[in-house]
PDB file of C-alpha atoms in Angstrom:
ATOM      1  CA  MET A   1     -82.823 -28.554  -5.502  1.00 67.00           C
ATOM      2  CA  GLY A   2     -79.719 -29.695  -3.735  1.00 78.00           C
ATOM      3  CA  ALA A   3     -77.848 -29.752  -0.472  1.00 81.00           C
ATOM      4  CA  SER A   4     -77.780 -26.820   1.941  1.00 83.00           C
ATOM      5  CA  PRO A   5     -74.876 -25.293   3.911  1.00 86.00           C
ATOM      6  CA  GLY A   6     -76.977 -25.922   7.020  1.00 88.00           C
ATOM      7  CA  LEU A   7     -76.186 -29.638   6.677  1.00 92.00           C
ATOM      8  CA  VAL A   8     -72.417 -29.189   7.005  1.00 93.00           C
ATOM      9  CA  PRO A   9     -72.259 -29.316  10.834  1.00 93.00           C
ATOM     10  CA  LEU A  10     -74.239 -32.569  10.793  1.00 95.00           C
ATOM     11  CA  LEU A  11     -72.007 -34.079   8.114  1.00 96.00           C
ATOM     12  CA  LYS A  12     -68.874 -33.055  10.033  1.00 95.00           C
ATOM     13  CA  GLU A  13     -70.182 -34.622  13.218  1.00 96.00           C
ATOM     14  CA  LEU A  14     -71.033 -37.859  11.461  1.00 97.00           C
ATOM     15  CA  GLY A  15     -67.593 -37.876   9.827  1.00 97.00           C
ATOM     16  CA  ASP A  16     -66.002 -38.117  13.253  1.00 96.00           C
ATOM     17  CA  LEU A  17     -67.325 -41.680  13.487  1.00 98.00           C
ATOM     18  CA  LYS A  18     -64.205 -42.550  11.492  1.00 97.00           C
ATOM     19  CA  ARG A  19     -62.161 -41.452  14.512  1.00 95.00           C
ATOM     20  CA  ILE A  20     -64.193 -42.579  17.545  1.00 95.00           C
ATOM     21  CA  ARG A  21     -63.014 -45.829  19.156  1.00 95.00           C
ATOM     22  CA  SER A  22     -63.556 -47.620  22.452  1.00 94.00           C
ATOM     23  CA  ALA A  23     -62.054 -50.458  24.502  1.00 93.00           C
ATOM     24  CA  GLY A  24     -62.804 -53.999  23.390  1.00 81.00           C
ATOM     25  CA  ALA A  25     -64.075 -52.956  19.964  1.00 88.00           C
ATOM     26  CA  PRO A  26     -61.578 -53.097  17.089  1.00 91.00           C
ATOM     27  CA  GLY A  27     -61.533 -50.193  14.691  1.00 96.00           C
ATOM     28  CA  SER A  28     -63.578 -47.029  14.524  1.00 98.00           C
ATOM     29  CA  ILE A  29     -67.361 -46.869  14.793  1.00 98.00           C
ATOM     30  CA  ALA A  30     -67.564 -46.271  11.038  1.00 98.00           C
ATOM     31  CA  GLU A  31     -65.475 -49.341  10.283  1.00 98.00           C
ATOM     32  CA  ARG A  32     -67.575 -51.511  12.568  1.00 97.00           C
ATOM     33  CA  ARG A  33     -70.856 -50.209  11.165  1.00 98.00           C
ATOM     34  CA  PHE A  34     -69.594 -50.993   7.647  1.00 98.00           C
ATOM     35  CA  ARG A  35     -68.786 -54.528   8.767  1.00 98.00           C
ATOM     36  CA  ALA A  36     -72.155 -54.968  10.491  1.00 97.00           C
ATOM     37  CA  ALA A  37     -74.098 -53.644   7.495  1.00 98.00           C
ATOM     38  CA  TRP A  38     -72.481 -56.100   5.096  1.00 98.00           C
ATOM     39  CA  GLY A  39     -72.893 -58.939   7.597  1.00 98.00           C
ATOM     40  CA  ALA A  40     -76.602 -58.212   7.900  1.00 98.00           C
ATOM     41  CA  LEU A  41     -77.007 -58.005   4.117  1.00 98.00           C
ATOM     42  CA  VAL A  42     -75.279 -61.361   3.646  1.00 98.00           C
ATOM     43  CA  ALA A  43     -77.512 -62.815   6.400  1.00 97.00           C
ATOM     44  CA  GLY A  44     -80.516 -61.882   4.258  1.00 97.00           C
ATOM     45  CA  ALA A  45     -81.690 -58.656   5.864  1.00 97.00           C
ATOM     46  CA  ASP A  46     -83.763 -56.312   3.693  1.00 97.00           C
ATOM     47  CA  PRO A  47     -81.460 -53.544   2.392  1.00 97.00           C
ATOM     48  CA  ALA A  48     -84.023 -50.935   3.466  1.00 97.00           C
ATOM     49  CA  VAL A  49     -83.914 -52.259   7.034  1.00 97.00           C
ATOM     50  CA  VAL A  50     -80.105 -52.255   7.001  1.00 98.00           C
ATOM     51  CA  MET A  51     -80.110 -48.694   5.688  1.00 98.00           C
ATOM     52  CA  GLU A  52     -82.498 -47.485   8.392  1.00 98.00           C
ATOM     53  CA  ALA A  53     -80.775 -49.259  11.288  1.00 97.00           C
ATOM     54  CA  THR A  54     -77.276 -48.226  10.190  1.00 98.00           C
ATOM     55  CA  ASN A  55     -78.134 -44.574   9.684  1.00 98.00           C
ATOM     56  CA  ALA A  56     -80.118 -44.399  12.914  1.00 97.00           C
ATOM     57  CA  ALA A  57     -77.223 -45.911  14.858  1.00 97.00           C
ATOM     58  CA  CYS A  58     -74.720 -43.538  13.249  1.00 98.00           C
ATOM     59  CA  LEU A  59     -76.803 -40.444  13.994  1.00 97.00           C
ATOM     60  CA  ALA A  60     -77.119 -41.457  17.647  1.00 98.00           C
ATOM     61  CA  ALA A  61     -73.409 -42.330  17.816  1.00 98.00           C
ATOM     62  CA  ALA A  62     -72.472 -38.856  16.594  1.00 97.00           C
ATOM     63  CA  ARG A  63     -73.358 -37.681  20.134  1.00 97.00           C
ATOM     64  CA  LEU A  64     -73.114 -40.880  22.204  1.00 98.00           C
ATOM     65  CA  GLY A  65     -70.095 -42.565  20.632  1.00 97.00           C
ATOM     66  CA  ASP A  66     -70.121 -46.269  21.485  1.00 96.00           C
ATOM     67  CA  LEU A  67     -72.894 -45.930  24.081  1.00 96.00           C
ATOM     68  CA  ASP A  68     -75.229 -47.849  21.783  1.00 96.00           C
ATOM     69  CA  GLY A  69     -78.360 -49.781  22.726  1.00 95.00           C
ATOM     70  CA  PRO A  70     -76.705 -53.090  23.705  1.00 95.00           C
ATOM     71  CA  THR A  71     -74.042 -51.280  25.743  1.00 95.00           C
ATOM     72  CA  LEU A  72     -76.598 -49.148  27.588  1.00 97.00           C
ATOM     73  CA  ARG A  73     -78.621 -52.249  28.440  1.00 97.00           C
ATOM     74  CA  LEU A  74     -75.493 -54.058  29.592  1.00 96.00           C
ATOM     75  CA  LEU A  75     -74.936 -51.116  31.949  1.00 96.00           C
ATOM     76  CA  GLY A  76     -78.371 -51.524  33.509  1.00 98.00           C
ATOM     77  CA  LEU A  77     -80.836 -49.515  31.427  1.00 98.00           C
ATOM     78  CA  THR A  78     -84.084 -51.146  30.391  1.00 98.00           C
ATOM     79  CA  PHE A  79     -84.817 -51.545  26.692  1.00 97.00           C
ATOM     80  CA  GLU A  80     -87.233 -48.605  26.798  1.00 97.00           C
ATOM     81  CA  GLU A  81     -84.725 -46.417  28.667  1.00 98.00           C
ATOM     82  CA  SER A  82     -81.934 -47.202  26.214  1.00 98.00           C
ATOM     83  CA  VAL A  83     -84.140 -46.377  23.227  1.00 97.00           C
ATOM     84  CA  SER A  84     -85.142 -43.100  24.890  1.00 98.00           C
ATOM     85  CA  VAL A  85     -81.473 -42.111  25.291  1.00 98.00           C
ATOM     86  CA  LEU A  86     -80.784 -42.950  21.652  1.00 98.00           C
ATOM     87  CA  GLU A  87     -83.828 -40.978  20.537  1.00 97.00           C
ATOM     88  CA  GLY A  88     -82.577 -37.952  22.470  1.00 97.00           C
ATOM     89  CA  ALA A  89     -79.213 -38.126  20.724  1.00 97.00           C
ATOM     90  CA  LEU A  90     -80.811 -38.544  17.308  1.00 96.00           C
ATOM     91  CA  ALA A  91     -83.146 -35.599  17.940  1.00 94.00           C
ATOM     92  CA  GLU A  92     -80.230 -33.324  18.843  1.00 93.00           C
ATOM     93  CA  VAL A  93     -78.005 -34.159  15.924  1.00 94.00           C
ATOM     94  CA  SER A  94     -80.705 -34.368  13.255  1.00 90.00           C
ATOM     95  CA  ALA A  95     -82.217 -30.923  13.892  1.00 87.00           C
ATOM     96  CA  PRO A  96     -81.171 -29.625  10.409  1.00 86.00           C
ATOM     97  CA  LEU A  97     -83.237 -32.417   8.862  1.00 84.00           C
ATOM     98  CA  SER A  98     -86.198 -32.755  11.202  1.00 70.00           C
ATOM     99  CA  SER A  99     -87.432 -29.171  11.457  1.00 59.00           C
ATOM    100  CA  PRO A 100     -91.169 -28.905  10.620  1.00 53.00           C
ATOM    101  CA  GLY A 101     -91.576 -29.045   6.882  1.00 55.00           C
ATOM    102  CA  GLY A 102     -87.916 -29.922   6.398  1.00 61.00           C
ATOM    103  CA  ARG A 103     -87.024 -32.212   3.535  1.00 70.00           C
ATOM    104  CA  GLY A 104     -85.679 -34.861   5.882  1.00 86.00           C
ATOM    105  CA  GLU A 105     -88.595 -34.978   8.311  1.00 88.00           C
ATOM    106  CA  ALA A 106     -90.043 -38.208   6.884  1.00 90.00           C
ATOM    107  CA  LEU A 107     -86.578 -39.803   6.719  1.00 93.00           C
ATOM    108  CA  ILE A 108     -85.837 -38.962  10.358  1.00 93.00           C
ATOM    109  CA  ALA A 109     -89.164 -40.495  11.387  1.00 93.00           C
ATOM    110  CA  ARG A 110     -88.112 -43.739   9.678  1.00 94.00           C
ATOM    111  CA  LEU A 111     -84.721 -43.677  11.357  1.00 96.00           C
ATOM    112  CA  ARG A 112     -86.194 -42.938  14.788  1.00 96.00           C
ATOM    113  CA  ALA A 113     -88.376 -46.049  14.501  1.00 96.00           C
ATOM    114  CA  ALA A 114     -85.287 -48.082  13.579  1.00 97.00           C
ATOM    115  CA  LEU A 115     -83.545 -47.300  16.892  1.00 96.00           C
ATOM    116  CA  ALA A 116     -85.585 -50.060  18.540  1.00 94.00           C
ATOM    117  CA  ARG A 117     -84.437 -52.691  16.028  1.00 90.00           C
ATOM    118  CA  GLU A 118     -81.297 -54.801  16.002  1.00 88.00           C
ATOM    119  CA  LEU A 119     -79.788 -56.035  12.743  1.00 92.00           C
ATOM    120  CA  PRO A 120     -79.165 -59.750  12.241  1.00 93.00           C
ATOM    121  CA  VAL A 121     -75.528 -60.672  12.756  1.00 93.00           C
ATOM    122  CA  GLY A 122     -73.874 -62.328   9.778  1.00 94.00           C
ATOM    123  CA  ALA A 123     -70.363 -63.072   8.588  1.00 95.00           C
ATOM    124  CA  PRO A 124     -69.330 -60.254   6.234  1.00 97.00           C
ATOM    125  CA  PRO A 125     -67.724 -61.202   2.909  1.00 98.00           C
ATOM    126  CA  PRO A 126     -63.896 -61.256   2.853  1.00 98.00           C
ATOM    127  CA  PHE A 127     -63.660 -57.993   0.915  1.00 98.00           C
ATOM    128  CA  VAL A 128     -64.953 -56.138   3.989  1.00 98.00           C
ATOM    129  CA  GLU A 129     -61.847 -56.903   6.035  1.00 98.00           C
ATOM    130  CA  ALA A 130     -59.632 -56.105   3.054  1.00 98.00           C
ATOM    131  CA  LEU A 131     -61.268 -52.675   2.714  1.00 98.00           C
ATOM    132  CA  ALA A 132     -60.853 -52.081   6.461  1.00 98.00           C
ATOM    133  CA  ARG A 133     -57.113 -52.747   6.082  1.00 97.00           C
ATOM    134  CA  GLN A 134     -56.748 -50.719   2.876  1.00 97.00           C
ATOM    135  CA  PRO A 135     -55.766 -47.082   3.555  1.00 96.00           C
ATOM    136  CA  ARG A 136     -56.961 -44.243   1.375  1.00 96.00           C
ATOM    137  CA  ALA A 137     -54.336 -42.644  -0.838  1.00 94.00           C
ATOM    138  CA  GLY A 138     -54.237 -39.181   0.694  1.00 90.00           C
ATOM    139  CA  VAL A 139     -54.144 -36.127  -1.573  1.00 92.00           C
ATOM    140  CA  THR A 140     -52.610 -36.953  -4.956  1.00 92.00           C
ATOM    141  CA  CYS A 141     -52.304 -35.074  -8.218  1.00 93.00           C
ATOM    142  CA  PRO A 142     -50.538 -36.226 -11.409  1.00 92.00           C
ATOM    143  CA  GLY A 143     -46.983 -34.933 -11.630  1.00 93.00           C
ATOM    144  CA  LYS A 144     -46.869 -33.895  -7.958  1.00 91.00           C
ATOM    145  CA  SER A 145     -45.773 -35.637  -4.787  1.00 93.00           C
ATOM    146  CA  ARG A 146     -48.447 -37.016  -2.496  1.00 91.00           C
ATOM    147  CA  ILE A 147     -49.710 -35.113   0.565  1.00 90.00           C
ATOM    148  CA  MET A 148     -50.050 -37.547   3.462  1.00 87.00           C
ATOM    149  CA  LEU A 149     -52.341 -36.764   6.395  1.00 87.00           C
ATOM    150  CA  GLU A 150     -51.995 -39.092   9.366  1.00 88.00           C
ATOM    151  CA  PRO A 151     -53.682 -41.195  10.474  1.00 89.00           C
ATOM    152  CA  PRO A 152     -55.229 -42.139   7.117  1.00 90.00           C
ATOM    153  CA  GLU A 153     -58.822 -43.259   6.880  1.00 95.00           C
ATOM    154  CA  ASN A 154     -59.467 -46.700   5.424  1.00 98.00           C
ATOM    155  CA  HIS A 155     -61.822 -47.654   2.632  1.00 98.00           C
ATOM    156  CA  ALA A 156     -64.383 -49.258   4.946  1.00 98.00           C
ATOM    157  CA  GLU A 157     -64.690 -45.954   6.831  1.00 98.00           C
ATOM    158  CA  HIS A 158     -64.986 -43.925   3.644  1.00 98.00           C
ATOM    159  CA  CYS A 159     -67.602 -46.249   2.119  1.00 98.00           C
ATOM    160  CA  LEU A 160     -69.704 -46.299   5.286  1.00 98.00           C
ATOM    161  CA  MET A 161     -69.620 -42.536   5.558  1.00 98.00           C
ATOM    162  CA  VAL A 162     -70.556 -42.011   1.903  1.00 98.00           C
ATOM    163  CA  ALA A 163     -73.465 -44.430   2.408  1.00 98.00           C
ATOM    164  CA  VAL A 164     -74.657 -42.516   5.489  1.00 98.00           C
ATOM    165  CA  TYR A 165     -74.152 -39.094   3.900  1.00 97.00           C
ATOM    166  CA  GLY A 166     -75.998 -40.310   0.822  1.00 97.00           C
ATOM    167  CA  VAL A 167     -79.045 -41.256   2.856  1.00 97.00           C
ATOM    168  CA  ILE A 168     -78.976 -37.902   4.684  1.00 96.00           C
ATOM    169  CA  LEU A 169     -78.753 -36.068   1.349  1.00 95.00           C
ATOM    170  CA  SER A 170     -81.288 -38.218  -0.508  1.00 95.00           C
ATOM    171  CA  PRO A 171     -84.364 -36.095   0.363  1.00 93.00           C
ATOM    172  CA  PHE A 172     -82.644 -33.046  -1.112  1.00 92.00           C
ATOM    173  CA  TYR A 173     -82.292 -34.791  -4.474  1.00 94.00           C
ATOM    174  CA  ASP A 174     -85.582 -36.762  -4.385  1.00 93.00           C
ATOM    175  CA  ALA A 175     -83.432 -39.912  -4.419  1.00 96.00           C
ATOM    176  CA  ASP A 176     -84.241 -43.407  -3.159  1.00 96.00           C
ATOM    177  CA  PRO A 177     -82.186 -43.677   0.061  1.00 97.00           C
ATOM    178  CA  GLU A 178     -81.885 -47.471  -0.109  1.00 97.00           C
ATOM    179  CA  THR A 179     -80.188 -47.370  -3.511  1.00 97.00           C
ATOM    180  CA  VAL A 180     -77.891 -44.534  -2.477  1.00 98.00           C
ATOM    181  CA  PHE A 181     -76.964 -46.408   0.709  1.00 98.00           C
ATOM    182  CA  LEU A 182     -76.088 -49.600  -1.158  1.00 98.00           C
ATOM    183  CA  VAL A 183     -73.982 -47.858  -3.767  1.00 98.00           C
ATOM    184  CA  GLY A 184     -72.162 -45.990  -1.007  1.00 98.00           C
ATOM    185  CA  LEU A 185     -71.285 -49.277   0.679  1.00 98.00           C
ATOM    186  CA  ALA A 186     -70.192 -50.826  -2.613  1.00 98.00           C
ATOM    187  CA  HIS A 187     -68.521 -48.063  -4.619  1.00 98.00           C
ATOM    188  CA  HIS A 188     -64.940 -49.015  -3.697  1.00 98.00           C
ATOM    189  CA  LEU A 189     -65.166 -52.797  -4.013  1.00 98.00           C
ATOM    190  CA  HIS A 190     -62.179 -52.726  -6.346  1.00 98.00           C
ATOM    191  CA  ASN A 191     -59.948 -51.409  -3.567  1.00 98.00           C
ATOM    192  CA  ALA A 192     -60.232 -54.668  -1.643  1.00 98.00           C
ATOM    193  CA  ALA A 193     -57.662 -56.069  -4.082  1.00 98.00           C
ATOM    194  CA  MET A 194     -56.306 -52.827  -5.554  1.00 97.00           C
ATOM    195  CA  PRO A 195     -54.132 -50.604  -3.324  1.00 97.00           C
ATOM    196  CA  ASP A 196     -55.177 -46.971  -3.575  1.00 96.00           C
ATOM    197  CA  SER A 197     -52.700 -44.793  -5.474  1.00 94.00           C
ATOM    198  CA  GLY A 198     -55.239 -41.999  -5.957  1.00 94.00           C
ATOM    199  CA  PHE A 199     -55.702 -39.720  -8.941  1.00 94.00           C
ATOM    200  CA  THR A 200     -52.014 -40.011  -9.796  1.00 95.00           C
ATOM    201  CA  GLY A 201     -52.132 -43.797 -10.042  1.00 95.00           C
ATOM    202  CA  GLU A 202     -55.307 -43.733 -12.096  1.00 95.00           C
ATOM    203  CA  MET A 203     -53.721 -41.423 -14.663  1.00 94.00           C
ATOM    204  CA  LEU A 204     -50.539 -43.506 -14.824  1.00 96.00           C
ATOM    205  CA  LEU A 205     -52.543 -46.678 -15.435  1.00 97.00           C
ATOM    206  CA  GLY A 206     -54.152 -45.000 -18.437  1.00 97.00           C
ATOM    207  CA  ASP A 207     -55.990 -47.490 -20.620  1.00 97.00           C
ATOM    208  CA  HIS A 208     -55.289 -50.242 -18.078  1.00 98.00           C
ATOM    209  CA  LEU A 209     -57.392 -48.526 -15.398  1.00 96.00           C
ATOM    210  CA  GLU A 210     -60.865 -49.676 -16.390  1.00 96.00           C
ATOM    211  CA  PRO A 211     -60.025 -53.367 -16.969  1.00 97.00           C
ATOM    212  CA  VAL A 212     -58.004 -53.527 -13.739  1.00 97.00           C
ATOM    213  CA  MET A 213     -60.863 -51.995 -11.755  1.00 97.00           C
ATOM    214  CA  ALA A 214     -63.399 -54.269 -13.440  1.00 97.00           C
ATOM    215  CA  ARG A 215     -61.425 -57.402 -12.562  1.00 98.00           C
ATOM    216  CA  ALA A 216     -60.935 -56.286  -8.963  1.00 98.00           C
ATOM    217  CA  THR A 217     -64.629 -55.395  -8.611  1.00 98.00           C
ATOM    218  CA  ALA A 218     -65.742 -58.737 -10.062  1.00 98.00           C
ATOM    219  CA  ARG A 219     -63.508 -60.556  -7.573  1.00 98.00           C
ATOM    220  CA  ALA A 220     -65.311 -58.828  -4.699  1.00 98.00           C
ATOM    221  CA  LEU A 221     -68.781 -59.316  -6.176  1.00 98.00           C
ATOM    222  CA  ASP A 222     -68.048 -63.043  -6.499  1.00 98.00           C
ATOM    223  CA  GLU A 223     -67.993 -63.184  -2.681  1.00 98.00           C
ATOM    224  CA  LEU A 224     -71.682 -62.220  -2.423  1.00 98.00           C
ATOM    225  CA  PRO A 225     -74.712 -64.547  -2.565  1.00 97.00           C
ATOM    226  CA  PRO A 226     -76.267 -64.399  -6.053  1.00 98.00           C
ATOM    227  CA  ALA A 227     -79.403 -62.454  -5.077  1.00 97.00           C
ATOM    228  CA  LEU A 228     -77.456 -59.859  -3.094  1.00 98.00           C
ATOM    229  CA  ARG A 229     -74.896 -59.577  -5.869  1.00 98.00           C
ATOM    230  CA  ALA A 230     -77.655 -58.762  -8.372  1.00 98.00           C
ATOM    231  CA  THR A 231     -79.071 -56.116  -6.015  1.00 98.00           C
ATOM    232  CA  VAL A 232     -75.660 -54.523  -5.498  1.00 98.00           C
ATOM    233  CA  GLU A 233     -74.922 -54.518  -9.232  1.00 98.00           C
ATOM    234  CA  ARG A 234     -78.236 -52.755  -9.931  1.00 97.00           C
ATOM    235  CA  ALA A 235     -77.357 -50.103  -7.356  1.00 97.00           C
ATOM    236  CA  ARG A 236     -73.851 -49.661  -8.784  1.00 98.00           C
ATOM    237  CA  ALA A 237     -75.356 -48.858 -12.181  1.00 97.00           C
ATOM    238  CA  ILE A 238     -75.769 -45.238 -10.999  1.00 96.00           C
ATOM    239  CA  LEU A 239     -72.013 -44.769 -10.481  1.00 97.00           C
ATOM    240  CA  PRO A 240     -70.899 -43.442 -13.897  1.00 94.00           C
ATOM    241  CA  ASP A 241     -72.728 -40.106 -13.834  1.00 94.00           C
ATOM    242  CA  ALA A 242     -74.944 -37.664 -11.928  1.00 95.00           C
ATOM    243  CA  ASP A 243     -77.874 -37.828 -14.346  1.00 94.00           C
ATOM    244  CA  THR A 244     -80.305 -39.503 -11.908  1.00 96.00           C
ATOM    245  CA  PRO A 245     -81.531 -38.392  -8.473  1.00 96.00           C
ATOM    246  CA  GLU A 246     -79.670 -41.329  -6.923  1.00 97.00           C
ATOM    247  CA  GLY A 247     -76.512 -40.519  -8.865  1.00 97.00           C
ATOM    248  CA  ARG A 248     -76.631 -36.923  -7.691  1.00 96.00           C
ATOM    249  CA  ALA A 249     -77.178 -37.893  -4.036  1.00 96.00           C
ATOM    250  CA  PHE A 250     -74.338 -40.425  -4.173  1.00 96.00           C
ATOM    251  CA  HIS A 251     -71.839 -38.114  -5.865  1.00 96.00           C
ATOM    252  CA  ALA A 252     -72.777 -35.274  -3.508  1.00 96.00           C
ATOM    253  CA  ALA A 253     -72.082 -37.595  -0.552  1.00 96.00           C
ATOM    254  CA  ASP A 254     -68.796 -38.814  -2.040  1.00 96.00           C
ATOM    255  CA  VAL A 255     -67.357 -35.380  -2.720  1.00 96.00           C
ATOM    256  CA  ALA A 256     -68.560 -34.054   0.642  1.00 96.00           C
ATOM    257  CA  ASP A 257     -66.815 -36.859   2.506  1.00 96.00           C
ATOM    258  CA  ARG A 258     -63.590 -36.437   0.551  1.00 95.00           C
ATOM    259  CA  VAL A 259     -63.429 -32.714   1.317  1.00 95.00           C
ATOM    260  CA  LEU A 260     -64.643 -32.917   4.925  1.00 95.00           C
ATOM    261  CA  GLN A 261     -62.006 -35.563   5.644  1.00 95.00           C
ATOM    262  CA  ILE A 262     -59.333 -33.008   4.755  1.00 93.00           C
ATOM    263  CA  ALA A 263     -61.206 -30.255   6.613  1.00 92.00           C
ATOM    264  CA  GLN A 264     -60.975 -32.332   9.787  1.00 89.00           C
ATOM    265  CA  HIS A 265     -57.180 -32.412   9.567  1.00 89.00           C
ATOM    266  CA  LEU A 266     -57.057 -28.665   8.903  1.00 89.00           C
ATOM    267  CA  ALA A 267     -59.398 -27.920  11.824  1.00 86.00           C
ATOM    268  CA  ALA A 268     -57.259 -29.965  14.200  1.00 85.00           C
ATOM    269  CA  ALA A 269     -54.124 -28.171  13.041  1.00 85.00           C
ATOM    270  CA  SER A 270     -55.668 -24.724  13.656  1.00 88.00           C
ATOM    271  CA  LEU A 271     -57.378 -25.509  16.968  1.00 85.00           C
ATOM    272  CA  THR A 272     -56.690 -22.952  19.717  1.00 87.00           C
ATOM    273  CA  MET A 273     -56.803 -23.187  23.504  1.00 87.00           C
ATOM    274  CA  ASP A 274     -59.419 -20.416  23.570  1.00 86.00           C
ATOM    275  CA  VAL A 275     -61.791 -22.657  21.627  1.00 90.00           C
ATOM    276  CA  VAL A 276     -61.081 -25.632  23.875  1.00 88.00           C
ATOM    277  CA  LEU A 277     -61.405 -23.768  27.180  1.00 87.00           C
ATOM    278  CA  ASP A 278     -64.052 -21.166  26.335  1.00 87.00           C
ATOM    279  CA  ASP A 279     -66.235 -22.513  23.542  1.00 86.00           C
ATOM    280  CA  MET A 280     -65.988 -26.221  24.403  1.00 84.00           C
ATOM    281  CA  GLU A 281     -65.782 -25.767  28.192  1.00 88.00           C
ATOM    282  CA  LEU A 282     -63.046 -28.356  28.677  1.00 89.00           C
ATOM    283  CA  VAL A 283     -63.016 -27.374  32.357  1.00 89.00           C
ATOM    284  CA  HIS A 284     -66.769 -27.485  32.834  1.00 85.00           C
ATOM    285  CA  ASP A 285     -69.079 -26.594  35.701  1.00 88.00           C
ATOM    286  CA  GLY A 286     -68.866 -28.771  38.786  1.00 88.00           C
ATOM    287  CA  PRO A 287     -67.999 -28.715  42.482  1.00 90.00           C
ATOM    288  CA  VAL A 288     -64.264 -28.256  41.864  1.00 92.00           C
ATOM    289  CA  LYS A 289     -64.379 -25.922  38.841  1.00 91.00           C
ATOM    290  CA  ALA A 290     -63.210 -22.895  40.869  1.00 92.00           C
ATOM    291  CA  PHE A 291     -60.201 -24.866  42.083  1.00 91.00           C
ATOM    292  CA  HIS A 292     -59.442 -26.082  38.545  1.00 93.00           C
ATOM    293  CA  ASP A 293     -59.583 -22.516  37.231  1.00 90.00           C
ATOM    294  CA  GLY A 294     -57.202 -21.383  39.972  1.00 91.00           C
ATOM    295  CA  VAL A 295     -54.700 -24.129  39.156  1.00 90.00           C
ATOM    296  CA  LEU A 296     -54.753 -23.177  35.463  1.00 88.00           C
ATOM    297  CA  ARG A 297     -54.102 -19.524  36.340  1.00 89.00           C
ATOM    298  CA  GLU A 298     -51.228 -20.520  38.659  1.00 90.00           C
ATOM    299  CA  LEU A 299     -49.687 -22.591  35.862  1.00 87.00           C
ATOM    300  CA  GLY A 300     -50.201 -19.887  33.271  1.00 88.00           C
ATOM    301  CA  LEU A 301     -52.511 -22.111  31.225  1.00 83.00           C
ATOM    302  CA  ALA A 302     -55.514 -19.811  31.332  1.00 77.00           C
TER     303      ALA A 302
END
């Protein structure tokens, strides 16, 4: 059992939520979904409900961007019409999971039902904003200079994406998606107070690493209500190894996000105009396409 190469396009598409932004909404979609998930948890929402609503929204956003339910209704769609649009987006992007007999079919059914639900709005704990401001280290290796890829992702984006990937991967490891989601959200709590120096910094800290991380993690956990803190700590118990189904799903999600983040930079650097114009149809069909094509030929751009 384990993940399949057929999931990679879906994971890549979801990863772009770290880079999609819109007017009037600070930060990327991933950052805002991280903030909303923690706010809902602090407001007392059931973690399973938060997991379902967050993953459903992210799958729909992979195709629709910030055209979420509230925005569609603000623009004149009825509630039923907005949910139908979201369901169409989810159906398109989740095809690798929802094929008949596929491992994720039951999960996608749960997420589809969640598209009609709104999470309670709560004030997220202070560590959420700290993680949103804390950049990831880039590519580091002991004894070597750092490789910086701009713009860097932040820790809120990484944690949200690992949580979402973990849920998507959970059926392939027979893992409980709620636990994997929570540990994804909470696996970098220490970085709220601890700037990220990557693998290099961890090795240089040596024996100081574990106590420093423990103190920084405890500081963040202290910001949670007692019941939620206990739930998060139980979920975090899977972090040290990949000996459980939940540990395997989490670590699979974590390593996939780390590598796909770099793959995105490499793909952008190798992008060609043929792909943009031919495969992606940048100049797409419409009443003035023939004129557009003529202009591009005149300018030597096609």
